Coordinates of C-alpha atoms and ligand atoms in Angstrom, one line a residue:
X1 CA 115.9 42.8 150.3
X2 CA 119.2 41.0 150.7
X3 CA 119.4 37.5 152.2
X4 CA 121.0 38.5 155.5
X5 CA 118.4 41.1 156.3
X6 CA 115.6 38.7 155.3
X7 CA 117.0 36.0 157.7
X8 CA 117.2 38.5 160.6
X9 CA 113.7 39.8 160.0
X10 CA 112.1 36.3 159.6
X11 CA 113.5 35.3 163.0
X12 CA 112.2 38.5 164.6
X13 CA 108.7 38.1 163.0
X14 CA 108.7 34.4 164.1
X15 CA 109.4 35.5 167.7
X16 CA 106.6 38.1 167.6
X17 CA 104.1 35.5 166.2
X18 CA 105.0 33.1 169.0
X19 CA 105.0 35.7 171.8
X20 CA 101.6 37.0 170.6
X21 CA 100.2 33.4 170.5
X22 CA 99.5 33.5 166.8
X23 CA 101.3 30.1 166.7
X24 CA 102.2 27.3 169.1
X25 CA 104.5 24.4 168.8
X26 CA 105.8 24.2 165.3
X27 CA 102.7 25.9 163.7
X28 CA 102.9 28.6 161.1
X29 CA 105.5 29.7 158.6
X30 CA 107.0 32.9 157.2
X31 CA 108.9 33.6 153.9
X32 CA 110.5 36.4 152.1
X33 CA 111.1 36.7 148.3
X34 CA 114.5 38.1 147.7
X35 CA 115.3 40.6 144.9
X36 CA 117.0 37.8 142.9
X37 CA 113.8 35.6 143.1
X38 CA 115.0 33.1 145.7
X39 CA 112.7 32.5 148.7
X40 CA 114.0 32.3 152.3
X41 CA 111.5 30.3 154.4
X42 CA 111.1 29.0 157.9
X43 CA 112.2 25.4 158.4
X44 CA 109.8 22.5 158.9
X45 CA 109.0 21.2 162.4
X46 CA 110.6 24.2 164.3
X47 CA 109.0 26.5 166.8
X48 CA 108.8 30.0 165.3
X49 CA 109.8 31.3 168.7
X50 CA 113.2 29.5 168.7
X51 CA 114.5 29.8 165.2
X52 CA 118.0 30.9 164.4
X53 CA 119.1 32.8 161.3
X54 CA 121.1 29.8 160.0
X55 CA 118.1 27.4 160.4
X56 CA 116.2 28.9 157.5
X57 CA 115.6 27.2 154.2
X58 CA 116.3 28.7 150.8
X59 CA 114.3 27.6 147.7
X60 CA 113.6 28.8 144.2
X61 CA 110.1 29.9 143.2
X62 CA 109.1 26.3 142.4
X63 CA 110.1 25.2 145.9
X64 CA 113.3 23.4 144.8
X65 CA 115.7 23.4 147.7
X66 CA 118.8 25.6 147.3
X67 CA 120.4 24.8 150.6
X68 CA 120.5 21.8 153.1
X69 CA 117.5 23.0 155.2
X70 CA 114.0 21.6 154.6
X71 CA 111.4 24.3 154.1
X72 CA 107.9 24.2 155.8
X73 CA 105.5 21.7 154.2
X74 CA 103.2 24.6 153.7
X75 CA 105.6 26.5 151.4
X76 CA 103.3 25.8 148.5
X77 CA 100.8 28.3 149.9
X78 CA 103.6 31.0 149.9
X79 CA 104.7 30.1 146.3
X80 CA 101.1 30.4 145.1
X81 CA 100.9 33.9 146.5
X82 CA 104.2 34.9 144.9
X83 CA 103.0 33.5 141.6
X84 CA 99.7 35.4 141.7
X85 CA 101.0 38.7 143.1
X86 CA 104.2 40.2 141.7
X87 CA 103.9 43.0 144.3
X88 CA 104.1 40.6 147.3
X89 CA 107.6 40.1 148.8
X90 CA 106.7 38.4 152.1
X91 CA 104.1 36.0 153.5
X92 CA 103.1 35.2 157.1
X93 CA 100.9 32.2 157.9
X94 CA 99.7 31.5 161.4
X95 CA 96.8 30.1 163.5
X96 CA 95.9 33.2 165.6
X97 CA 93.0 32.1 167.9
X98 CA 90.4 34.7 167.1
X99 CA 91.0 34.8 163.4
X100 CA 91.1 31.0 163.3
X101 CA 87.8 30.9 165.3
X102 CA 86.2 32.7 162.4
X103 CA 87.8 30.1 160.0
X104 CA 86.5 27.2 162.1
X105 CA 83.0 28.8 162.4
X106 CA 82.9 29.1 158.6
X107 CA 82.9 32.9 158.6
X108 CA 84.8 35.5 156.7
X109 CA 86.0 38.7 158.5
X110 CA 84.0 40.9 156.3
X111 CA 81.6 43.1 158.3
X112 CA 82.0 46.9 158.1
X113 CA 82.7 47.4 161.8
X114 CA 86.0 49.3 162.0
X115 CA 86.9 52.3 159.9
X116 CA 90.6 51.8 160.0
X117 CA 90.3 48.2 158.9
X118 CA 88.3 49.2 155.8
X119 CA 91.1 51.8 155.2
X120 CA 94.1 49.5 155.5
X121 CA 93.1 45.8 155.2
X122 CA 89.7 45.5 153.5
X123 CA 87.8 42.2 153.8
X124 CA 89.3 38.9 154.7
X125 CA 87.5 36.1 152.9
X126 CA 87.3 32.5 153.8
X127 CA 88.9 30.0 151.4
X128 CA 87.2 26.6 151.3
X129 CA 88.9 23.8 153.3
X130 CA 91.8 22.0 151.6
X131 CA 94.2 19.5 153.1
X132 CA 97.3 21.5 154.3
X133 CA 100.4 21.1 152.1
X134 CA 98.4 19.7 149.1
X135 CA 97.1 21.6 146.0
X136 CA 93.6 21.2 147.4
X137 CA 94.5 24.1 149.7
X138 CA 96.3 26.2 147.1
X139 CA 93.5 25.8 144.6
X140 CA 90.9 26.9 147.1
X141 CA 93.0 30.1 147.8
X142 CA 93.9 30.9 144.2
X143 CA 90.8 32.9 143.1
X144 CA 91.0 35.0 146.2
X145 CA 94.7 35.9 146.4
X146 CA 94.6 38.6 143.7
X147 CA 91.9 40.6 145.4
X148 CA 92.8 40.4 149.0
X149 CA 95.9 40.9 151.3
X150 CA 94.9 38.4 153.9
X151 CA 92.8 35.2 153.8
X152 CA 91.3 32.8 156.2
X153 CA 91.5 29.1 155.4
X154 CA 88.5 27.0 156.6
X155 CA 89.3 24.8 159.7
X156 CA 92.9 25.8 159.5
X157 CA 94.1 29.4 160.0
X158 CA 95.1 32.7 158.4
X159 CA 97.6 34.0 156.0
X160 CA 98.6 37.7 155.3
X161 CA 101.1 39.1 152.8
X162 CA 102.6 42.4 151.6
X163 CA 105.3 44.4 150.0
X164 CA 107.7 43.6 152.8
X165 CA 107.7 41.3 155.9
X166 CA 106.5 44.0 158.3
X167 CA 103.5 44.9 156.1
X168 CA 102.7 41.1 156.0
X169 CA 103.0 40.8 159.8
X170 CA 101.0 44.1 160.4
X171 CA 98.2 42.7 158.2
X172 CA 98.1 39.4 160.2
X173 CA 98.0 41.5 163.4
X174 CA 95.1 43.6 162.1
X175 CA 93.3 40.5 161.0
X176 CA 93.6 38.9 164.5
X177 CA 92.7 42.2 166.3
X178 CA 89.6 42.7 164.1
X179 CA 88.5 39.1 164.7
X180 CA 88.9 39.6 168.5
X181 CA 86.9 42.9 168.5
X182 CA 84.2 41.3 166.3
X183 CA 83.8 38.4 168.8
X184 CA 83.8 40.7 171.8
X185 CA 81.2 43.0 170.2
X186 CA 79.0 40.0 169.6
X187 CA 79.2 39.2 173.3
X188 CA 78.0 42.7 174.0
X189 CA 74.9 42.2 171.9
X190 CA 76.2 42.6 168.3
X191 CA 78.1 45.2 166.3
X192 CA 76.7 48.3 164.8
X193 CA 77.9 48.2 161.2
X194 CA 79.0 51.4 159.4
X195 CA 76.4 52.5 156.8
X196 CA 77.1 52.4 153.0
X197 CA 77.8 56.1 152.7
X198 CA 80.5 56.0 155.4
X199 CA 82.0 52.9 153.7
X200 CA 82.2 54.8 150.4
X201 CA 83.9 57.8 152.0
X202 CA 86.5 55.4 153.6
X203 CA 87.2 53.8 150.3
X204 CA 87.7 57.1 148.6
X205 CA 90.2 58.1 151.4
X206 CA 92.1 54.8 151.2
X207 CA 92.5 55.2 147.4
X208 CA 93.6 58.8 147.7
X209 CA 96.1 57.9 150.4
X210 CA 97.4 54.9 148.5
X211 CA 96.6 52.4 151.3
X212 CA 94.7 50.1 148.8
X213 CA 94.2 50.6 145.1
X214 CA 91.0 50.5 143.0
X215 CA 91.4 46.7 142.5
X216 CA 90.5 46.3 146.2
X217 CA 86.9 47.3 145.1
X218 CA 86.8 43.8 143.4
X219 CA 87.2 42.0 146.8
X220 CA 84.6 39.4 147.6
X221 CA 83.1 41.4 150.4
X222 CA 79.6 41.7 151.7
X223 CA 79.8 45.4 152.5
X224 CA 81.2 46.5 149.1
X225 CA 78.1 45.1 147.5
X226 CA 76.0 47.4 149.6
X227 CA 77.7 50.5 148.2
X228 CA 77.5 52.1 144.8
X229 CA 81.2 51.4 144.2
X230 CA 82.1 49.3 141.2
X231 CA 85.0 47.1 140.4
X232 CA 87.1 48.8 137.6
X233 CA 87.8 45.5 135.9
X234 CA 84.3 44.1 136.3
X235 CA 85.7 41.0 137.8
X236 CA 84.8 40.0 141.3
X237 CA 86.4 37.2 143.3
X238 CA 84.2 34.3 144.3
X239 CA 83.7 33.2 147.8
X240 CA 82.2 30.0 149.0
X241 CA 78.5 30.4 149.8
X242 CA 78.4 28.9 153.3
X243 CA 80.9 31.5 154.4
X244 CA 78.8 34.4 153.2
X245 CA 75.6 33.4 155.0
X246 CA 76.7 34.7 158.4
X247 CA 74.6 33.6 161.3
X248 CA 73.5 36.4 163.6
X249 CA 72.4 34.4 166.5
X250 CA 68.8 33.2 167.1
X251 CA 68.9 31.3 163.8
X252 CA 68.8 34.5 161.7
X253 CA 71.0 34.8 158.7
X254 CA 72.1 37.9 156.8
X255 CA 72.6 38.0 153.1
X256 CA 73.4 40.9 150.8
X257 CA 71.0 41.6 147.9
X258 CA 73.5 40.0 145.5
X259 CA 73.7 36.8 147.6
X260 CA 69.9 36.6 147.9
X261 CA 69.5 37.0 144.1
X262 CA 72.1 34.3 143.6
X263 CA 70.3 32.0 146.1
X264 CA 66.9 32.5 144.4
X265 CA 68.4 31.9 141.0
X266 CA 69.9 28.6 142.3
X267 CA 66.5 27.6 143.8
X268 CA 64.8 28.4 140.5
X269 CA 67.3 26.4 138.6
X270 CA 66.9 23.5 141.0
X271 CA 63.2 23.5 140.4
X272 CA 63.5 23.2 136.6
Ligands
ZN1 ZN1 98.9 26.1 159.1

């Protein structure tokens, strides 16, 4: 993508994020990695609803400024994602209320409740809390970035990324919509999750259609562990434990078999 198009689309996406209440005040940030490796990013302390094309910052992949605008203090999160994922060309970070409510409650968005979300987005794990704009935050995200296309950050917000800015924005939108539906279904008495065989079929469809590749089987994701699907590289991403023990009201918690075994092993070790 050339710089002029990137500037125009970042401003447009910023307006959409603001209009849809994914951000308020000067929250959130958006960036695009250009074909020549430079990064165009939203400026610090500016409402995403009122940016102009000439207000955007340009940096290299280490965050070194290449123009006279100061990039968002959260640029490090974007640079980490570009470092870890050669396929990613754009990143959107926001604080959408329903997705962020999951992040505040210590929950991942990882229940198999919507067929199209399994097809297009997969699971959204929760990265442990880290102070924004420090490497505490980026280190908490690092192990998850390779396996997922969107993440929640504990007590902070959400980030989504993709091959272009619209794919990144669409993924953020899907994350927020899924979180909203999950919360509403809980108000109606709880969601009815898709069974393992339906999940397996959806994963076969998404791989055949090219929505998500086989590496998405390696996501840290409760429902994947319930299927017979295996991760081709044998490597699974790790998610913080407190996020996985989702509370289902009335003090009940649900754990996958893998998580239960892990807990019992930990308990056995503690008793040594
Ligand atoms: Zn933020």
